[in-house]
PDB file of C-alpha atoms in Angstrom:
ATOM      1  CA  MET A  12      38.570 127.339 104.466  1.00 57.00           C
ATOM      2  CA  ASP A  13      38.671 128.431 100.807  1.00 81.00           C
ATOM      3  CA  TYR A  14      41.097 126.358  98.710  1.00 83.00           C
ATOM      4  CA  TYR A  15      42.648 129.555  97.318  1.00 82.00           C
ATOM      5  CA  SER A  16      42.949 131.326 100.653  1.00 78.00           C
ATOM      6  CA  ARG A  17      46.359 132.725 101.577  1.00 76.00           C
ATOM      7  CA  PRO A  18      47.166 130.051 104.208  1.00 79.00           C
ATOM      8  CA  HIS A  19      46.305 127.199 101.846  1.00 74.00           C
ATOM      9  CA  ARG A  20      48.228 128.723  98.949  1.00 70.00           C
ATOM     10  CA  PHE A  21      51.276 129.359 101.159  1.00 72.00           C
ATOM     11  CA  PHE A  22      51.248 125.744 102.304  1.00 76.00           C
ATOM     12  CA  ARG A  23      51.069 124.510  98.708  1.00 75.00           C
ATOM     13  CA  GLN A  24      53.960 126.781  97.669  1.00 72.00           C
ATOM     14  CA  ILE A  25      56.086 125.113 100.345  1.00 74.00           C
ATOM     15  CA  GLN A  26      55.002 121.701  99.062  1.00 71.00           C
ATOM     16  CA  HIS A  27      55.949 122.622  95.499  1.00 65.00           C
ATOM     17  CA  LEU A  28      59.520 123.244  96.614  1.00 66.00           C
ATOM     18  CA  VAL A  29      59.796 119.517  97.277  1.00 69.00           C
ATOM     19  CA  TYR A  30      57.057 118.089  95.052  1.00 74.00           C
ATOM     20  CA  PRO A  31      56.765 119.884  91.691  1.00 80.00           C
ATOM     21  CA  ARG A  32      53.592 119.943  89.652  1.00 82.00           C
ATOM     22  CA  HIS A  33      52.901 116.966  87.427  1.00 86.00           C
ATOM     23  CA  CYS A  34      50.734 116.595  84.367  1.00 90.00           C
ATOM     24  CA  PRO A  35      47.499 114.832  85.385  1.00 92.00           C
ATOM     25  CA  PHE A  36      47.322 113.175  81.970  1.00 93.00           C
ATOM     26  CA  CYS A  37      50.775 111.564  81.808  1.00 91.00           C
ATOM     27  CA  GLY A  38      52.499 112.323  85.111  1.00 89.00           C
ATOM     28  CA  ALA A  39      55.367 114.370  83.602  1.00 88.00           C
ATOM     29  CA  VAL A  40      56.813 117.236  85.672  1.00 86.00           C
ATOM     30  CA  LEU A  41      55.273 120.588  84.688  1.00 80.00           C
ATOM     31  CA  GLY A  42      56.703 124.061  84.840  1.00 68.00           C
ATOM     32  CA  GLY A  43      54.337 126.163  82.757  1.00 60.00           C
ATOM     33  CA  VAL A  44      50.786 127.450  82.958  1.00 61.00           C
ATOM     34  CA  THR A  45      49.096 124.594  81.100  1.00 62.00           C
ATOM     35  CA  ALA A  46      47.358 121.761  82.937  1.00 63.00           C
ATOM     36  CA  PHE A  47      49.189 119.250  80.735  1.00 70.00           C
ATOM     37  CA  CYS A  48      52.485 118.825  78.953  1.00 83.00           C
ATOM     38  CA  PRO A  49      52.964 119.640  75.224  1.00 82.00           C
ATOM     39  CA  ASP A  50      53.096 115.962  74.284  1.00 86.00           C
ATOM     40  CA  CYS A  51      49.653 115.401  75.804  1.00 89.00           C
ATOM     41  CA  ALA A  52      48.175 118.284  73.799  1.00 87.00           C
ATOM     42  CA  LYS A  53      48.405 116.213  70.612  1.00 90.00           C
ATOM     43  CA  GLU A  54      46.619 113.289  72.247  1.00 93.00           C
ATOM     44  CA  LEU A  55      43.952 115.472  73.818  1.00 94.00           C
ATOM     45  CA  GLU A  56      42.938 117.400  70.721  1.00 94.00           C
ATOM     46  CA  PRO A  57      41.085 114.478  69.033  1.00 95.00           C
ATOM     47  CA  LEU A  58      39.160 113.946  72.283  1.00 97.00           C
ATOM     48  CA  ARG A  59      37.831 117.510  72.394  1.00 97.00           C
ATOM     49  CA  ARG A  60      34.058 117.725  71.897  1.00 96.00           C
ATOM     50  CA  LYS A  61      33.475 120.695  69.624  1.00 91.00           C
ATOM     51  CA  PRO A  62      32.073 122.946  68.389  1.00 91.00           C
ATOM     52  CA  SER A  63      29.426 122.237  71.025  1.00 94.00           C
ATOM     53  CA  MET A  64      30.204 120.694  74.405  1.00 97.00           C
ATOM     54  CA  ARG A  65      26.537 120.185  75.284  1.00 97.00           C
ATOM     55  CA  LEU A  66      25.344 116.624  75.857  1.00 96.00           C
ATOM     56  CA  SER A  67      22.511 115.247  73.760  1.00 94.00           C
ATOM     57  CA  ARG A  68      19.420 113.732  75.344  1.00 92.00           C
ATOM     58  CA  ASP A  69      19.561 111.124  72.584  1.00 90.00           C
ATOM     59  CA  LEU A  70      22.870 109.849  73.966  1.00 91.00           C
ATOM     60  CA  HIS A  71      22.358 110.370  77.719  1.00 90.00           C
ATOM     61  CA  ILE A  72      19.710 110.114  80.382  1.00 87.00           C
ATOM     62  CA  LEU A  73      19.412 113.703  81.574  1.00 92.00           C
ATOM     63  CA  GLY A  74      16.064 113.442  83.348  1.00 89.00           C
ATOM     64  CA  GLU A  75      15.168 116.694  85.117  1.00 92.00           C
ATOM     65  CA  LEU A  76      18.427 118.443  84.264  1.00 96.00           C
ATOM     66  CA  ASP A  77      18.148 121.666  82.300  1.00 97.00           C
ATOM     67  CA  GLY A  78      21.184 120.541  80.337  1.00 97.00           C
ATOM     68  CA  ALA A  79      24.695 119.125  80.635  1.00 98.00           C
ATOM     69  CA  ALA A  80      28.115 119.654  79.081  1.00 98.00           C
ATOM     70  CA  ALA A  81      31.585 118.102  78.974  1.00 98.00           C
ATOM     71  CA  PRO A  82      34.668 119.192  76.994  1.00 98.00           C
ATOM     72  CA  TYR A  83      36.285 115.757  76.471  1.00 98.00           C
ATOM     73  CA  LEU A  84      35.474 112.210  75.495  1.00 97.00           C
ATOM     74  CA  TYR A  85      36.353 109.704  78.211  1.00 96.00           C
ATOM     75  CA  SER A  86      39.215 107.908  76.518  1.00 96.00           C
ATOM     76  CA  GLY A  87      43.013 107.736  76.330  1.00 95.00           C
ATOM     77  CA  PRO A  88      44.825 110.350  78.450  1.00 95.00           C
ATOM     78  CA  VAL A  89      41.554 111.782  79.790  1.00 97.00           C
ATOM     79  CA  ARG A  90      40.556 108.413  81.185  1.00 96.00           C
ATOM     80  CA  ARG A  91      44.034 107.905  82.630  1.00 95.00           C
ATOM     81  CA  ALA A  92      43.873 111.299  84.354  1.00 96.00           C
ATOM     82  CA  VAL A  93      40.503 110.558  85.975  1.00 96.00           C
ATOM     83  CA  LEU A  94      41.701 107.161  87.165  1.00 95.00           C
ATOM     84  CA  ARG A  95      44.882 108.753  88.506  1.00 95.00           C
ATOM     85  CA  ALA A  96      42.807 111.247  90.515  1.00 95.00           C
ATOM     86  CA  LYS A  97      40.574 108.481  91.856  1.00 92.00           C
ATOM     87  CA  TYR A  98      42.889 105.590  92.568  1.00 91.00           C
ATOM     88  CA  GLN A  99      46.425 106.941  92.996  1.00 90.00           C
ATOM     89  CA  GLN A 100      45.775 109.231  95.963  1.00 89.00           C
ATOM     90  CA  ALA A 101      46.238 112.273  93.718  1.00 91.00           C
ATOM     91  CA  PRO A 102      43.822 115.031  94.770  1.00 92.00           C
ATOM     92  CA  TRP A 103      46.178 117.474  93.021  1.00 91.00           C
ATOM     93  CA  ALA A 104      45.281 115.784  89.705  1.00 93.00           C
ATOM     94  CA  ALA A 105      41.590 116.471  90.291  1.00 95.00           C
ATOM     95  CA  VAL A 106      42.368 120.150  90.937  1.00 94.00           C
ATOM     96  CA  GLU A 107      44.470 120.366  87.762  1.00 92.00           C
ATOM     97  CA  LEU A 108      41.576 118.848  85.796  1.00 96.00           C
ATOM     98  CA  GLY A 109      39.252 121.419  87.365  1.00 97.00           C
ATOM     99  CA  VAL A 110      41.564 124.172  86.117  1.00 94.00           C
ATOM    100  CA  GLU A 111      41.215 122.722  82.629  1.00 95.00           C
ATOM    101  CA  MET A 112      37.417 122.665  83.016  1.00 97.00           C
ATOM    102  CA  ALA A 113      37.403 126.313  84.129  1.00 97.00           C
ATOM    103  CA  HIS A 114      39.361 127.209  81.002  1.00 96.00           C
ATOM    104  CA  LEU A 115      37.426 125.159  78.453  1.00 96.00           C
ATOM    105  CA  LEU A 116      33.880 125.404  79.841  1.00 97.00           C
ATOM    106  CA  PHE A 117      33.942 128.993  81.115  1.00 96.00           C
ATOM    107  CA  GLY A 118      36.731 130.638  79.140  1.00 95.00           C
ATOM    108  CA  ALA A 119      38.816 131.484  82.213  1.00 96.00           C
ATOM    109  CA  ASP A 120      42.370 132.642  81.573  1.00 94.00           C
ATOM    110  CA  ILE A 121      44.908 130.672  83.594  1.00 90.00           C
ATOM    111  CA  ARG A 122      47.791 132.485  85.255  1.00 88.00           C
ATOM    112  CA  MET A 123      50.643 131.211  87.372  1.00 82.00           C
ATOM    113  CA  GLN A 124      50.636 132.423  90.957  1.00 79.00           C
ATOM    114  CA  GLY A 125      53.795 131.142  92.491  1.00 74.00           C
ATOM    115  CA  ALA A 126      54.080 127.497  91.440  1.00 74.00           C
ATOM    116  CA  GLU A 127      50.419 126.812  90.680  1.00 84.00           C
ATOM    117  CA  PRO A 128      47.952 127.759  87.937  1.00 85.00           C
ATOM    118  CA  VAL A 129      44.983 129.822  89.105  1.00 90.00           C
ATOM    119  CA  PRO A 130      41.884 130.621  87.003  1.00 93.00           C
ATOM    120  CA  CYS A 131      41.192 134.317  86.537  1.00 95.00           C
ATOM    121  CA  PRO A 132      37.683 135.578  87.375  1.00 95.00           C
ATOM    122  CA  VAL A 133      35.111 135.414  84.594  1.00 95.00           C
ATOM    123  CA  GLU A 134      32.239 137.846  84.964  1.00 90.00           C
ATOM    124  CA  GLY A 135      28.575 137.088  84.357  1.00 89.00           C
ATOM    125  CA  TYR A 136      28.198 133.491  85.490  1.00 89.00           C
ATOM    126  CA  GLU A 137      26.931 134.506  88.921  1.00 82.00           C
ATOM    127  CA  GLN A 138      23.777 135.568  87.094  1.00 82.00           C
ATOM    128  CA  GLY A 139      23.258 132.052  85.770  1.00 91.00           C
ATOM    129  CA  TYR A 140      24.198 130.052  88.878  1.00 96.00           C
ATOM    130  CA  GLN A 141      23.790 130.768  92.568  1.00 97.00           C
ATOM    131  CA  MET A 142      25.698 127.794  93.946  1.00 97.00           C
ATOM    132  CA  ILE A 143      27.891 124.901  92.805  1.00 98.00           C
ATOM    133  CA  LEU A 144      27.405 121.385  94.154  1.00 98.00           C
ATOM    134  CA  PRO A 145      29.815 118.488  93.521  1.00 98.00           C
ATOM    135  CA  VAL A 146      28.356 115.007  93.133  1.00 96.00           C
ATOM    136  CA  PRO A 147      29.030 113.223  96.454  1.00 93.00           C
ATOM    137  CA  SER A 148      31.644 110.475  96.491  1.00 87.00           C
ATOM    138  CA  SER A 149      30.736 106.820  96.890  1.00 76.00           C
ATOM    139  CA  ASN A 150      34.235 105.951  98.128  1.00 73.00           C
ATOM    140  CA  LYS A 151      34.786 107.150 101.706  1.00 72.00           C
ATOM    141  CA  ARG A 152      38.141 105.352 101.949  1.00 78.00           C
ATOM    142  CA  ARG A 153      39.705 107.702  99.386  1.00 83.00           C
ATOM    143  CA  GLY A 154      39.688 110.563 101.881  1.00 88.00           C
ATOM    144  CA  TYR A 155      38.646 113.203  99.335  1.00 93.00           C
ATOM    145  CA  ASN A 156      35.940 113.690  96.729  1.00 95.00           C
ATOM    146  CA  VAL A 157      37.218 114.010  93.150  1.00 96.00           C
ATOM    147  CA  PRO A 158      34.302 116.162  91.850  1.00 97.00           C
ATOM    148  CA  GLU A 159      34.689 118.465  94.852  1.00 97.00           C
ATOM    149  CA  ARG A 160      38.393 119.002  94.107  1.00 96.00           C
ATOM    150  CA  MET A 161      37.554 119.639  90.452  1.00 97.00           C
ATOM    151  CA  THR A 162      34.938 122.191  91.506  1.00 97.00           C
ATOM    152  CA  GLN A 163      37.358 124.360  93.508  1.00 96.00           C
ATOM    153  CA  PRO A 164      39.017 126.061  90.475  1.00 96.00           C
ATOM    154  CA  ILE A 165      35.615 126.445  88.793  1.00 97.00           C
ATOM    155  CA  ALA A 166      34.182 128.209  91.838  1.00 96.00           C
ATOM    156  CA  LYS A 167      37.232 130.478  91.854  1.00 95.00           C
ATOM    157  CA  ALA A 168      36.750 131.318  88.172  1.00 96.00           C
ATOM    158  CA  ILE A 169      33.031 132.139  88.156  1.00 96.00           C
ATOM    159  CA  GLY A 170      32.693 133.535  91.676  1.00 95.00           C
ATOM    160  CA  VAL A 171      29.857 131.241  92.720  1.00 96.00           C
ATOM    161  CA  PRO A 172      29.803 129.628  96.201  1.00 95.00           C
ATOM    162  CA  LEU A 173      30.808 125.968  96.462  1.00 97.00           C
ATOM    163  CA  ARG A 174      28.640 123.983  98.874  1.00 97.00           C
ATOM    164  CA  THR A 175      29.522 120.457  99.949  1.00 96.00           C
ATOM    165  CA  ASP A 176      26.974 120.099 102.754  1.00 96.00           C
ATOM    166  CA  LEU A 177      23.696 120.261 100.863  1.00 98.00           C
ATOM    167  CA  LEU A 178      23.734 117.263  98.486  1.00 97.00           C
ATOM    168  CA  LEU A 179      24.526 114.027 100.326  1.00 95.00           C
ATOM    169  CA  ARG A 180      24.941 110.376  99.410  1.00 92.00           C
ATOM    170  CA  ILE A 181      23.100 108.425 102.092  1.00 85.00           C
ATOM    171  CA  ARG A 182      24.097 104.895 101.129  1.00 76.00           C
ATOM    172  CA  THR A 183      26.519 103.042  98.884  1.00 70.00           C
ATOM    173  CA  ASN A 184      25.712 100.722  96.033  1.00 61.00           C
ATOM    174  CA  ARG A 185      27.104  97.575  94.472  1.00 59.00           C
ATOM    175  CA  LYS A 186      29.603  97.681  91.631  1.00 55.00           C
ATOM    176  CA  GLN A 187      28.301  98.749  88.244  1.00 48.00           C
ATOM    177  CA  GLU A 188      30.449  96.379  86.213  1.00 48.00           C
ATOM    178  CA  GLY A 189      28.415  93.774  84.365  1.00 53.00           C
ATOM    179  CA  LEU A 190      25.030  95.370  85.090  1.00 56.00           C
ATOM    180  CA  SER A 191      22.497  95.916  82.352  1.00 61.00           C
ATOM    181  CA  PHE A 192      21.246  99.389  81.493  1.00 62.00           C
ATOM    182  CA  GLU A 193      18.073  99.102  83.574  1.00 69.00           C
ATOM    183  CA  GLU A 194      19.994  97.455  86.434  1.00 66.00           C
ATOM    184  CA  ARG A 195      22.305 100.439  86.502  1.00 64.00           C
ATOM    185  CA  LEU A 196      19.344 102.770  86.621  1.00 66.00           C
ATOM    186  CA  SER A 197      17.919 100.992  89.650  1.00 73.00           C
ATOM    187  CA  ASN A 198      21.225 100.235  91.377  1.00 65.00           C
ATOM    188  CA  VAL A 199      21.259 103.310  93.609  1.00 58.00           C
ATOM    189  CA  ALA A 200      17.615 104.198  94.007  1.00 64.00           C
ATOM    190  CA  ASN A 201      17.171 106.776  96.757  1.00 78.00           C
ATOM    191  CA  VAL A 202      20.924 107.199  97.178  1.00 87.00           C
ATOM    192  CA  PHE A 203      20.947 111.023  97.316  1.00 92.00           C
ATOM    193  CA  ARG A 204      19.172 113.497  99.541  1.00 94.00           C
ATOM    194  CA  VAL A 205      19.233 117.219 100.273  1.00 97.00           C
ATOM    195  CA  SER A 206      20.206 118.145 103.833  1.00 97.00           C
ATOM    196  CA  HIS A 207      18.670 121.640 103.955  1.00 97.00           C
ATOM    197  CA  PRO A 208      15.900 122.035 101.364  1.00 97.00           C
ATOM    198  CA  GLU A 209      15.249 125.629 102.404  1.00 97.00           C
ATOM    199  CA  GLU A 210      18.712 126.565 101.093  1.00 97.00           C
ATOM    200  CA  ILE A 211      18.026 124.885  97.741  1.00 97.00           C
ATOM    201  CA  GLU A 212      14.589 126.397  97.129  1.00 97.00           C
ATOM    202  CA  ASN A 213      14.440 128.725  94.100  1.00 97.00           C
ATOM    203  CA  LYS A 214      18.198 128.392  93.505  1.00 97.00           C
ATOM    204  CA  ARG A 215      19.934 127.988  90.150  1.00 98.00           C
ATOM    205  CA  ILE A 216      22.420 125.177  90.655  1.00 98.00           C
ATOM    206  CA  LEU A 217      25.523 124.025  88.800  1.00 98.00           C
ATOM    207  CA  LEU A 218      26.282 120.344  89.415  1.00 98.00           C
ATOM    208  CA  ILE A 219      29.844 119.053  88.847  1.00 98.00           C
ATOM    209  CA  ASP A 220      30.943 115.447  88.264  1.00 97.00           C
ATOM    210  CA  ASP A 221      34.126 113.943  86.869  1.00 96.00           C
ATOM    211  CA  VAL A 222      32.582 111.760  84.142  1.00 95.00           C
ATOM    212  CA  ILE A 223      29.049 111.511  82.768  1.00 93.00           C
ATOM    213  CA  THR A 224      28.442 108.085  81.243  1.00 88.00           C
ATOM    214  CA  THR A 225      24.754 107.193  81.010  1.00 86.00           C
ATOM    215  CA  GLY A 226      23.860 110.430  82.787  1.00 88.00           C
ATOM    216  CA  ALA A 227      21.986 108.505  85.448  1.00 86.00           C
ATOM    217  CA  THR A 228      23.906 109.839  88.449  1.00 88.00           C
ATOM    218  CA  VAL A 229      23.521 113.513  87.577  1.00 92.00           C
ATOM    219  CA  SER A 230      19.861 112.828  86.745  1.00 91.00           C
ATOM    220  CA  ALA A 231      19.330 111.308  90.188  1.00 90.00           C
ATOM    221  CA  CYS A 232      20.988 114.321  91.802  1.00 94.00           C
ATOM    222  CA  ALA A 233      18.890 116.703  89.734  1.00 95.00           C
ATOM    223  CA  ARG A 234      15.700 114.972  90.801  1.00 93.00           C
ATOM    224  CA  VAL A 235      16.291 115.380  94.547  1.00 95.00           C
ATOM    225  CA  LEU A 236      17.388 118.979  93.998  1.00 97.00           C
ATOM    226  CA  ARG A 237      14.219 119.687  92.038  1.00 97.00           C
ATOM    227  CA  LEU A 238      12.114 118.055  94.732  1.00 96.00           C
ATOM    228  CA  ALA A 239      13.821 120.382  97.221  1.00 97.00           C
ATOM    229  CA  GLY A 240      12.653 123.336  95.145  1.00 97.00           C
ATOM    230  CA  ALA A 241      15.648 124.150  92.915  1.00 98.00           C
ATOM    231  CA  GLU A 242      14.730 126.503  90.085  1.00 97.00           C
ATOM    232  CA  SER A 243      17.213 124.920  87.667  1.00 97.00           C
ATOM    233  CA  VAL A 244      19.997 122.336  87.652  1.00 98.00           C
ATOM    234  CA  TYR A 245      22.728 122.198  85.010  1.00 98.00           C
ATOM    235  CA  ALA A 246      25.465 119.524  85.064  1.00 98.00           C
ATOM    236  CA  MET A 247      29.058 119.702  83.865  1.00 98.00           C
ATOM    237  CA  ALA A 248      31.833 117.121  83.812  1.00 98.00           C
ATOM    238  CA  LEU A 249      35.360 116.821  82.486  1.00 98.00           C
ATOM    239  CA  ALA A 250      34.438 113.970  80.158  1.00 98.00           C
ATOM    240  CA  THR A 251      31.608 111.904  78.793  1.00 96.00           C
ATOM    241  CA  VAL A 252      30.928 108.580  77.110  1.00 92.00           C
ATOM    242  CA  GLU A 253      28.821 108.906  73.981  1.00 85.00           C
ATOM    243  CA  SER A 254      26.642 105.980  73.013  1.00 71.00           C
ATOM    244  CA  VAL A 255      23.041 105.615  72.010  1.00 57.00           C
ATOM    245  CA  ALA A 256      20.975 105.544  75.184  1.00 57.00           C
ATOM    246  CA  ALA A 257      19.044 102.324  75.742  1.00 54.00           C
ATOM    247  CA  PRO A 258      15.291 102.801  75.442  1.00 50.00           C
ATOM    248  CA  LEU A 259      13.494 102.983  78.783  1.00 52.00           C
ATOM    249  CA  SER A 260      10.441 100.904  79.456  1.00 47.00           C
ATOM    250  CA  PRO A 261       7.360 102.769  80.731  1.00 43.00           C
ATOM    251  CA  THR A 262       8.001 101.311  84.205  1.00 45.00           C
ATOM    252  CA  THR A 263      11.653 102.382  84.470  1.00 48.00           C
ATOM    253  CA  PRO A 264      11.964 105.384  86.815  1.00 51.00           C
ATOM    254  CA  LEU A 265      14.658 107.859  85.770  1.00 50.00           C
ATOM    255  CA  TYR A 266      15.576 108.654  89.351  1.00 45.00           C
ATOM    256  CA  GLU A 267      16.773 105.107  90.045  1.00 39.00           C
ATOM    257  CA  SER A 268      20.180 105.825  88.598  1.00 37.00           C
ATOM    258  CA  SER A 269      23.703 104.546  88.506  1.00 37.00           C
ATOM    259  CA  PRO A 270      26.709 106.524  89.718  1.00 37.00           C
ATOM    260  CA  GLU A 271      29.599 107.196  87.384  1.00 42.00           C
ATOM    261  CA  GLU A 272      31.810 107.814  90.446  1.00 42.00           C
ATOM    262  CA  ASP A 273      33.352 104.337  90.538  1.00 46.00           C
ATOM    263  CA  GLU A 274      32.064 102.872  87.311  1.00 43.00           C
ATOM    264  CA  GLU A 275      35.578 102.426  85.939  1.00 39.00           C
ATOM    265  CA  ASP A 276      37.557 100.007  88.099  1.00 40.00           C
ATOM    266  CA  ASP A 277      40.045  98.992  85.441  1.00 40.00           C
ATOM    267  CA  PHE A 278      43.600  99.770  86.592  1.00 35.00           C
ATOM    268  CA  SER A 279      45.303  98.383  83.482  1.00 37.00           C
ATOM    269  CA  ASP A 280      46.470 101.854  82.398  1.00 41.00           C
ATOM    270  CA  PHE A 281      48.818 101.928  85.368  1.00 39.00           C
TER     271      PHE A 281
END
């Protein structure tokens, strides 16, 4: 059922009577339309990537992607918010971050409906994308997929169908911590597959992840989508890490990539 359907929204309104909204960046109780409290705004502003939010191929491995974008650098309160969504059983935080993505990446106005912020429709993006796919989770124990929760407000804003059944992760991988650049690229070779290639063929796809670090995960996803016949694949994330990409040797395949999903296992911020 659609996240913004009447039954789901009614259930959340009841929840908000007991559990008010909290800022995903600092945890403070919220009452307004913003996805974060005023104090966080000052910390977030230096982390904004502007004027352009596009990712450079000099700083990331983008492989067969048509492009990628992220509005924030992965640091400070942004990093804390992503870790909160991942490791503190806070799917609501992922949704709040998706609202922020809908606003910054697509220009959606945010209005309060009851006790929750809802992105207003933005016309025109259905011409650029025909479906939205979240990067599959590598952590089944969490019980929810952070990129999928972030995608729900974006799908609402741009009016493009969200599909969670087409791009699958078919095996897990070892931890990324301590691996070299090329080891990360090969860590999850053949991790992703497309379940129904006929539904991907000739489609323009928007791929959503929480953080793009090396770019290897979204590149791996883009490759299997392209092999399934996708016309184009563009990736977006809440945040990115910017560093000069390590040079690839001629024998290093781009599709053997490393997932950003659980790359950060440092809980020291909590």
